Amino acid sequence: MKAVVVQRFGGPEVLEYVTLPDPVPSANQVLIKVEARSVNFADIKARQGKYHRAGEPPFVPGLDAAGTVVETGKDVTEFSVGDRVIGFPAGGSYGELALLEEVLTYHLPDSIDFHTAAAFPTVAVTAYQILRKVGQLEQGEIVAIQSAAGGVGTTAIQLAKHFGAGKIIAIVGSDEKIRIALEAGADYAINRNRESFSERVNELTEGKGADLILDSVSGDVFEQGLECLATFGRIVVFGHAAGKSGTFKTPSLHAKCKSVLGYSMGTTRALRPERLKNSVYEVIEFIETEKLKMVVSKKYPLSEASAAHSWIESRESYGKILLV
Ligand SMILES: NC(=O)c1ccc[n+]([C@@H]2O[C@H](COP(=O)([O-])OP(=O)(O)OC[C@H]3O[C@@H](n4cnc5c(N)ncnc54)[C@H](OP(=O)(O)O)[C@@H]3O)[C@@H](O)[C@H]2O)c1
């Protein structure tokens, strides 16, 4: 099969389009012909050698895929050849074929096309998990979302609305992204590179702060987030796009009942894969009923994966980028 391989850690140029032997499913795996896969920010980090769950090169990157089952392992019971599926591949999705553990494979209804299907698994399921399961969003609460024009961001805005958020404040890195976040349904959008987002969040909430902050940037952005977190508020850290750690002092948490929480889909996939199933099927229902619309900004042929990576690293990208 043709596939994109990270030959060594480095810039987008280390992605090479090569021919690899066709993978063979083990007893609990399905082999799928991949119709489309999405580019996630974690793929960039993996290529740079900065993703905590990626192995050493050479490896095929890619966290999610949509396609058709072409072979099943001998112990697979829920899937047959010809089934349309989505899932989280065991060994990367930037190939014409991908292996998926049965426990991380999900039926895809005919009503959802492959491109939409490839766009949502990682970002929408992450958004679902951090809002609902980790962040415990309650009706009427104020949610602030960092990098809100991106893949996770645009889905988190929409899901937060359906989960009953009272106010959704998008925080982004440029003026162009303000429009994307507002179109996705945010009530307010702040360019954190133009004004202090913590001051603005406090202003918009009459000094109360946000009840739930979704933070994928970390570093200074995390620390500023604590300055606009409400009493009883939760800040969920689920990425470190800034490449820096954020720190906090414990007294700032206990007196006001604030919580700092973490989430990694990679760790959940590896150690608690069964926890994702309900969320995946609920997200599928949101998409089928058009309550969740995937924002896809660009599609590239698989062979041009390096251009797709460069586009995300430019920080001009928004929504999802697909490799088809
Ligand atoms: N924990 C998990 O399970 C999990 C799962 C999926 C994604 N994530 C994380 O969630 C975030 C969003 O993922 P995504 O795939 O949807 O990506 P994305 O949001 O489409 O793209 C990443 C965004 O990060 C922001 N950013 C901040 N500092 C950056 C920097 N120094 N360099 C590049 N970008 C920077 C940019 O938005 P602004 O310019 O608006 O800041 C950029 O658009 C990523 O940090 C990712 O690692 C975590």
Coordinates of C-alpha atoms and ligand atoms in Angstrom, one line a residue:
M1 CA 0.0 0.0 0.0
K2 CA 1.0 3.6 -0.4
A3 CA 1.5 5.4 2.9
V4 CA 3.0 8.5 4.5
V5 CA 5.8 7.8 6.9
V6 CA 7.6 10.0 9.4
Q7 CA 11.2 9.0 8.5
R8 CA 12.8 11.0 11.3
F9 CA 11.7 13.7 13.7
G10 CA 11.6 17.1 12.1
G11 CA 9.6 19.6 10.0
P12 CA 6.9 18.7 7.4
E13 CA 9.6 17.7 4.9
V14 CA 10.3 14.4 6.9
L15 CA 6.9 13.1 5.8
E16 CA 7.6 10.7 2.9
Y17 CA 5.0 9.1 0.6
V18 CA 6.3 5.5 0.2
T19 CA 5.2 1.9 -0.5
L20 CA 4.8 -0.4 2.5
P21 CA 3.7 -4.0 2.7
D22 CA -0.1 -4.4 3.2
P23 CA -0.8 -4.8 6.9
V24 CA -2.4 -8.1 8.1
P25 CA -5.0 -8.1 10.9
S26 CA -4.3 -10.0 14.1
A27 CA -7.1 -11.9 15.8
N28 CA -8.9 -8.9 17.3
Q29 CA -8.3 -6.4 14.5
V30 CA -10.1 -5.3 11.3
L31 CA -8.3 -4.1 8.2
I32 CA -9.9 -1.2 6.5
K33 CA -9.5 0.5 3.2
V34 CA -9.2 4.2 4.3
E35 CA -11.4 6.6 2.3
A36 CA -10.3 9.7 4.4
R37 CA -8.4 10.5 7.5
S38 CA -8.0 13.9 9.3
V39 CA -4.9 15.7 10.4
N40 CA -4.8 16.3 14.1
F41 CA -2.5 18.7 16.0
A42 CA -1.1 15.6 17.7
D43 CA 0.2 14.4 14.3
I44 CA 2.3 17.5 14.1
K45 CA 3.6 16.9 17.7
A46 CA 4.3 13.3 16.8
R47 CA 6.3 14.3 13.7
Q48 CA 8.3 16.7 15.9
G49 CA 9.0 14.0 18.5
K50 CA 6.9 15.9 21.1
Y51 CA 3.8 13.7 21.4
H52 CA 3.8 11.6 24.5
R53 CA 2.2 8.6 22.9
A54 CA 4.2 8.4 19.6
G55 CA 6.9 5.9 19.1
E56 CA 10.3 6.3 17.4
P57 CA 10.5 6.8 13.6
P58 CA 9.9 5.4 11.2
F59 CA 6.1 5.3 11.8
V60 CA 2.9 6.0 10.0
P61 CA 1.1 8.9 11.8
G62 CA -2.6 9.6 12.1
L63 CA -5.2 9.1 14.8
D64 CA -8.5 8.6 13.0
A65 CA -9.9 7.0 9.9
A66 CA -13.1 6.4 7.9
G67 CA -13.4 3.5 5.4
T68 CA -14.6 0.0 4.6
V69 CA -13.7 -3.2 6.2
V70 CA -11.7 -5.4 3.8
E71 CA -10.6 -8.2 6.2
T72 CA -11.3 -9.3 9.8
G73 CA -9.2 -11.1 12.4
K74 CA -10.5 -14.6 13.5
D75 CA -11.9 -13.4 16.8
V76 CA -13.7 -10.3 15.5
T77 CA -17.5 -10.6 16.0
E78 CA -19.0 -7.2 15.5
F79 CA -17.7 -6.4 12.0
S80 CA -17.8 -8.0 8.5
V81 CA -16.1 -7.3 5.2
G82 CA -17.9 -4.5 3.5
D83 CA -19.0 -2.6 6.7
R84 CA -18.6 1.1 6.7
V85 CA -16.7 2.1 9.8
I86 CA -14.8 4.8 11.6
G87 CA -12.2 4.2 14.3
F88 CA -8.9 4.9 15.9
P89 CA -6.1 2.9 14.1
A90 CA -3.6 0.8 15.9
G91 CA -0.7 1.9 13.7
G92 CA -1.6 5.2 12.1
S93 CA -4.1 6.3 9.4
Y94 CA -1.9 8.0 6.8
G95 CA -2.0 4.8 4.6
E96 CA -4.4 3.4 2.0
L97 CA -5.1 0.6 4.5
A98 CA -5.2 0.7 8.3
L99 CA -5.5 -1.8 11.1
L100 CA -8.0 -1.1 13.9
E101 CA -8.6 -3.0 17.1
E102 CA -12.2 -4.1 17.2
V103 CA -12.8 -2.3 20.5
L104 CA -11.8 1.0 18.8
T105 CA -13.9 0.5 15.6
Y106 CA -17.4 1.8 15.2
H107 CA -20.2 1.3 12.7
L108 CA -20.8 4.3 10.4
P109 CA -24.4 4.9 9.3
D110 CA -24.9 5.3 5.5
S111 CA -26.2 8.8 6.1
I112 CA -22.7 10.1 7.0
D113 CA -20.3 10.5 4.1
F114 CA -16.7 9.4 4.5
H115 CA -15.2 12.9 4.6
T116 CA -17.5 14.1 7.4
A117 CA -16.8 10.8 9.1
A118 CA -13.0 11.2 9.0
A119 CA -13.3 14.8 10.3
F120 CA -14.9 14.0 13.7
P121 CA -13.6 11.0 15.6
T122 CA -10.6 12.5 17.5
V123 CA -11.8 16.1 17.8
A124 CA -15.5 15.6 18.5
V125 CA -15.1 12.7 20.9
T126 CA -12.4 14.7 22.7
A127 CA -14.7 17.7 22.9
Y128 CA -17.5 15.4 24.2
Q129 CA -15.3 13.9 26.8
I130 CA -13.8 17.1 28.2
L131 CA -17.1 18.9 28.3
R132 CA -19.2 16.1 29.7
K133 CA -17.2 13.4 31.4
V134 CA -14.2 15.4 32.7
G135 CA -15.5 19.0 32.8
Q136 CA -18.9 17.9 34.1
L137 CA -20.6 20.8 32.3
E138 CA -23.9 21.8 34.0
Q139 CA -26.9 23.6 32.6
G140 CA -26.4 27.4 32.3
E141 CA -22.7 27.3 33.0
I142 CA -20.2 29.6 31.3
V143 CA -17.6 27.9 29.1
A144 CA -14.4 29.4 27.8
I145 CA -12.7 27.5 25.0
Q146 CA -9.1 28.1 23.9
S147 CA -8.1 27.9 20.2
A148 CA -11.8 27.8 19.6
A149 CA -11.6 28.1 15.8
G150 CA -9.7 24.8 15.5
G151 CA -10.9 21.2 15.1
V152 CA -11.6 20.5 18.8
G153 CA -12.6 24.2 19.3
T154 CA -15.3 24.4 16.6
T155 CA -16.9 21.1 17.8
A156 CA -16.6 22.0 21.5
I157 CA -18.5 25.2 20.8
Q158 CA -21.4 23.4 19.2
L159 CA -21.5 20.5 21.7
A160 CA -21.4 23.0 24.7
K161 CA -24.4 24.7 23.3
H162 CA -26.3 21.4 23.0
F163 CA -25.3 20.4 26.6
G164 CA -26.9 23.6 27.9
A165 CA -24.0 26.0 28.4
G166 CA -25.3 29.5 29.4
K167 CA -22.6 31.4 27.6
I168 CA -19.7 30.3 25.4
I169 CA -16.6 32.4 25.2
A170 CA -14.2 31.6 22.4
I171 CA -10.5 32.5 22.8
V172 CA -8.4 32.5 19.6
G173 CA -5.0 33.6 18.3
S174 CA -6.1 36.0 15.5
D175 CA -8.8 38.3 14.3
E176 CA -9.6 36.0 11.3
K177 CA -10.4 33.2 13.7
I178 CA -12.9 35.3 15.6
R179 CA -15.3 35.0 12.7
I180 CA -15.0 31.2 12.6
A181 CA -15.6 30.9 16.3
L182 CA -18.7 33.1 16.1
E183 CA -20.0 31.2 13.1
A184 CA -19.6 28.0 15.0
G185 CA -21.9 29.4 17.7
A186 CA -19.8 31.2 20.3
D187 CA -21.5 34.1 22.1
Y188 CA -18.2 36.1 22.3
A189 CA -14.8 35.7 20.8
I190 CA -11.5 37.1 22.1
N191 CA -8.2 37.5 20.3
R192 CA -5.8 36.6 23.1
N193 CA -2.9 38.2 21.1
R194 CA -4.7 41.6 21.0
E195 CA -6.1 41.8 24.6
S196 CA -5.9 40.1 27.9
F197 CA -8.3 37.3 27.6
S198 CA -8.6 36.8 31.4
E199 CA -9.6 40.5 31.9
R200 CA -12.1 40.2 29.1
V201 CA -13.6 37.0 30.4
N202 CA -14.0 38.5 33.9
E203 CA -15.6 41.6 32.3
L204 CA -18.1 39.5 30.2
T205 CA -19.0 37.5 33.3
E206 CA -19.4 40.5 35.7
G207 CA -16.3 39.4 37.6
K208 CA -17.5 35.9 38.2
G209 CA -15.3 34.1 35.7
A210 CA -15.9 31.0 33.5
D211 CA -17.2 27.9 35.2
L212 CA -15.4 25.6 32.7
I213 CA -12.3 26.4 30.7
L214 CA -11.0 24.0 28.0
D215 CA -7.3 24.6 27.7
S216 CA -5.2 23.0 24.9
V217 CA -2.5 25.6 24.9
S218 CA -1.0 25.5 28.4
G219 CA 2.0 27.6 29.5
D220 CA 1.1 31.3 30.2
V221 CA -2.4 30.7 28.7
F222 CA -3.1 28.2 31.4
E223 CA -1.9 30.5 34.1
Q224 CA -4.0 33.4 32.8
G225 CA -6.9 31.0 32.7
L226 CA -6.8 30.5 36.4
E227 CA -7.2 34.3 36.8
C228 CA -10.7 34.0 35.1
L229 CA -11.9 30.7 36.6
A230 CA -15.0 31.0 38.7
T231 CA -15.5 29.7 42.2
F232 CA -16.3 26.0 41.8
G233 CA -14.8 26.3 38.3
R234 CA -12.9 23.5 36.4
I235 CA -10.0 24.0 34.0
V236 CA -9.4 21.0 31.8
V237 CA -5.9 20.8 30.3
F238 CA -5.9 18.6 27.2
G239 CA -2.9 19.8 25.2
H240 CA 0.2 22.0 25.2
A241 CA 0.2 23.7 21.8
A242 CA 2.5 26.4 23.3
G243 CA 5.1 23.8 24.1
K244 CA 5.4 25.1 27.6
S245 CA 4.1 23.9 31.0
G246 CA 1.8 26.0 33.1
T247 CA 2.1 26.0 36.9
F248 CA -0.2 26.8 39.8
K249 CA -0.1 27.2 43.5
T250 CA -2.4 24.9 45.5
P251 CA -3.9 27.6 47.8
S252 CA -5.4 29.2 44.7
L253 CA -7.5 26.1 44.3
H254 CA -8.8 25.0 47.6
A255 CA -10.3 28.2 49.1
K256 CA -12.5 28.7 46.0
C257 CA -13.1 25.0 45.2
K258 CA -11.4 25.2 41.9
S259 CA -10.2 22.1 40.0
V260 CA -7.4 21.5 37.5
L261 CA -8.2 18.4 35.4
G262 CA -6.4 16.5 32.6
Y263 CA -7.5 14.5 29.7
S264 CA -5.7 12.5 27.0
M265 CA -7.6 10.5 24.4
G266 CA -4.4 8.6 23.5
T267 CA -4.1 7.4 27.1
T268 CA -7.8 6.5 27.2
R269 CA -7.5 4.6 23.9
A270 CA -4.6 2.7 25.1
L271 CA -5.8 1.9 28.7
R272 CA -9.6 2.3 28.8
P273 CA -10.7 2.0 25.2
E274 CA -14.2 0.8 26.2
R275 CA -14.9 4.2 27.8
L276 CA -15.0 5.8 24.3
K277 CA -17.8 3.7 22.8
N278 CA -20.8 5.6 24.2
S279 CA -19.3 8.9 23.4
V280 CA -18.5 7.9 19.8
Y281 CA -22.1 6.7 19.1
E282 CA -23.6 9.8 20.8
V283 CA -21.4 12.0 18.6
I284 CA -22.5 10.0 15.5
E285 CA -26.1 10.8 16.5
F286 CA -25.3 14.5 16.9
I287 CA -23.9 14.4 13.3
E288 CA -26.8 12.4 11.9
T289 CA -29.3 14.8 13.4
E290 CA -27.2 17.8 12.2
K291 CA -26.8 19.1 15.7
L292 CA -23.1 19.0 15.1
K293 CA -21.7 20.2 11.8
M294 CA -18.0 19.5 11.0
V295 CA -16.1 22.5 9.8
V296 CA -13.6 21.3 7.2
S297 CA -11.3 24.1 5.9
K298 CA -9.1 22.1 3.4
K299 CA -8.7 18.7 1.8
Y300 CA -5.3 17.4 0.5
P301 CA -4.5 14.2 -1.3
L302 CA -2.7 11.8 1.0
S303 CA 0.5 12.2 -0.9
E304 CA 0.5 15.9 0.1
A305 CA 0.4 15.4 3.8
S306 CA 3.5 17.6 4.3
A307 CA 1.5 20.6 2.8
A308 CA -1.4 19.9 5.2
H309 CA 1.0 19.9 8.2
S310 CA 2.6 23.2 7.0
W311 CA -0.9 24.7 6.8
I312 CA -1.7 23.8 10.4
E313 CA 1.7 25.0 11.6
S314 CA 1.1 28.3 9.9
R315 CA -1.5 28.9 12.6
E316 CA -3.9 30.2 9.9
S317 CA -5.8 26.9 9.6
Y318 CA -9.3 26.5 11.1
G319 CA -11.7 23.6 11.6
K320 CA -10.5 20.3 10.2
I321 CA -8.0 19.4 7.5
L322 CA -8.5 16.1 5.7
L323 CA -6.2 13.8 3.7
V324 CA -8.3 12.0 1.1
Ligands
LIG1 N1 -5.9 15.4 25.0 C1 -6.5 14.9 24.0 O1 -7.0 13.8 24.0 C2 -6.5 15.8 22.7 C3 -7.3 15.3 21.6 C4 -7.3 16.1 20.5 C5 -6.7 17.3 20.5 N2 -5.9 17.7 21.6 C6 -5.2 19.0 21.6 O2 -6.2 20.0 21.4 C7 -5.7 21.0 20.6 C8 -6.5 21.2 19.3 O3 -6.3 20.1 18.5 P1 -6.7 20.1 17.0 O4 -6.2 18.9 16.3 O5 -8.2 20.5 16.9 O6 -5.9 21.3 16.4 P2 -6.3 22.8 16.0 O7 -7.0 23.5 17.1 O8 -7.0 22.7 14.7 O9 -4.9 23.5 15.7 C9 -4.0 23.8 16.8 C10 -4.3 25.2 17.3 O10 -3.4 25.4 18.4 C11 -3.3 26.8 18.6 N3 -1.9 27.1 19.0 C12 -1.6 27.7 20.2 N4 -0.2 27.8 20.3 C13 0.3 27.3 19.1 C14 1.6 27.1 18.7 N5 2.7 27.5 19.4 N6 1.8 26.5 17.5 C15 0.7 26.1 16.7 N7 -0.6 26.2 17.2 C16 -0.8 26.8 18.3 C17 -3.6 27.5 17.3 O11 -4.9 28.2 17.5 P3 -4.9 29.7 18.0 O12 -4.1 30.4 17.1 O13 -6.4 30.0 18.0 O14 -4.4 29.6 19.4 C18 -3.9 26.3 16.3 O15 -4.9 26.6 15.4 C19 -4.2 20.7 20.3 O16 -3.4 21.3 21.2 C20 -4.2 19.2 20.5 O17 -2.9 18.7 20.8 C21 -5.9 16.9 22.7

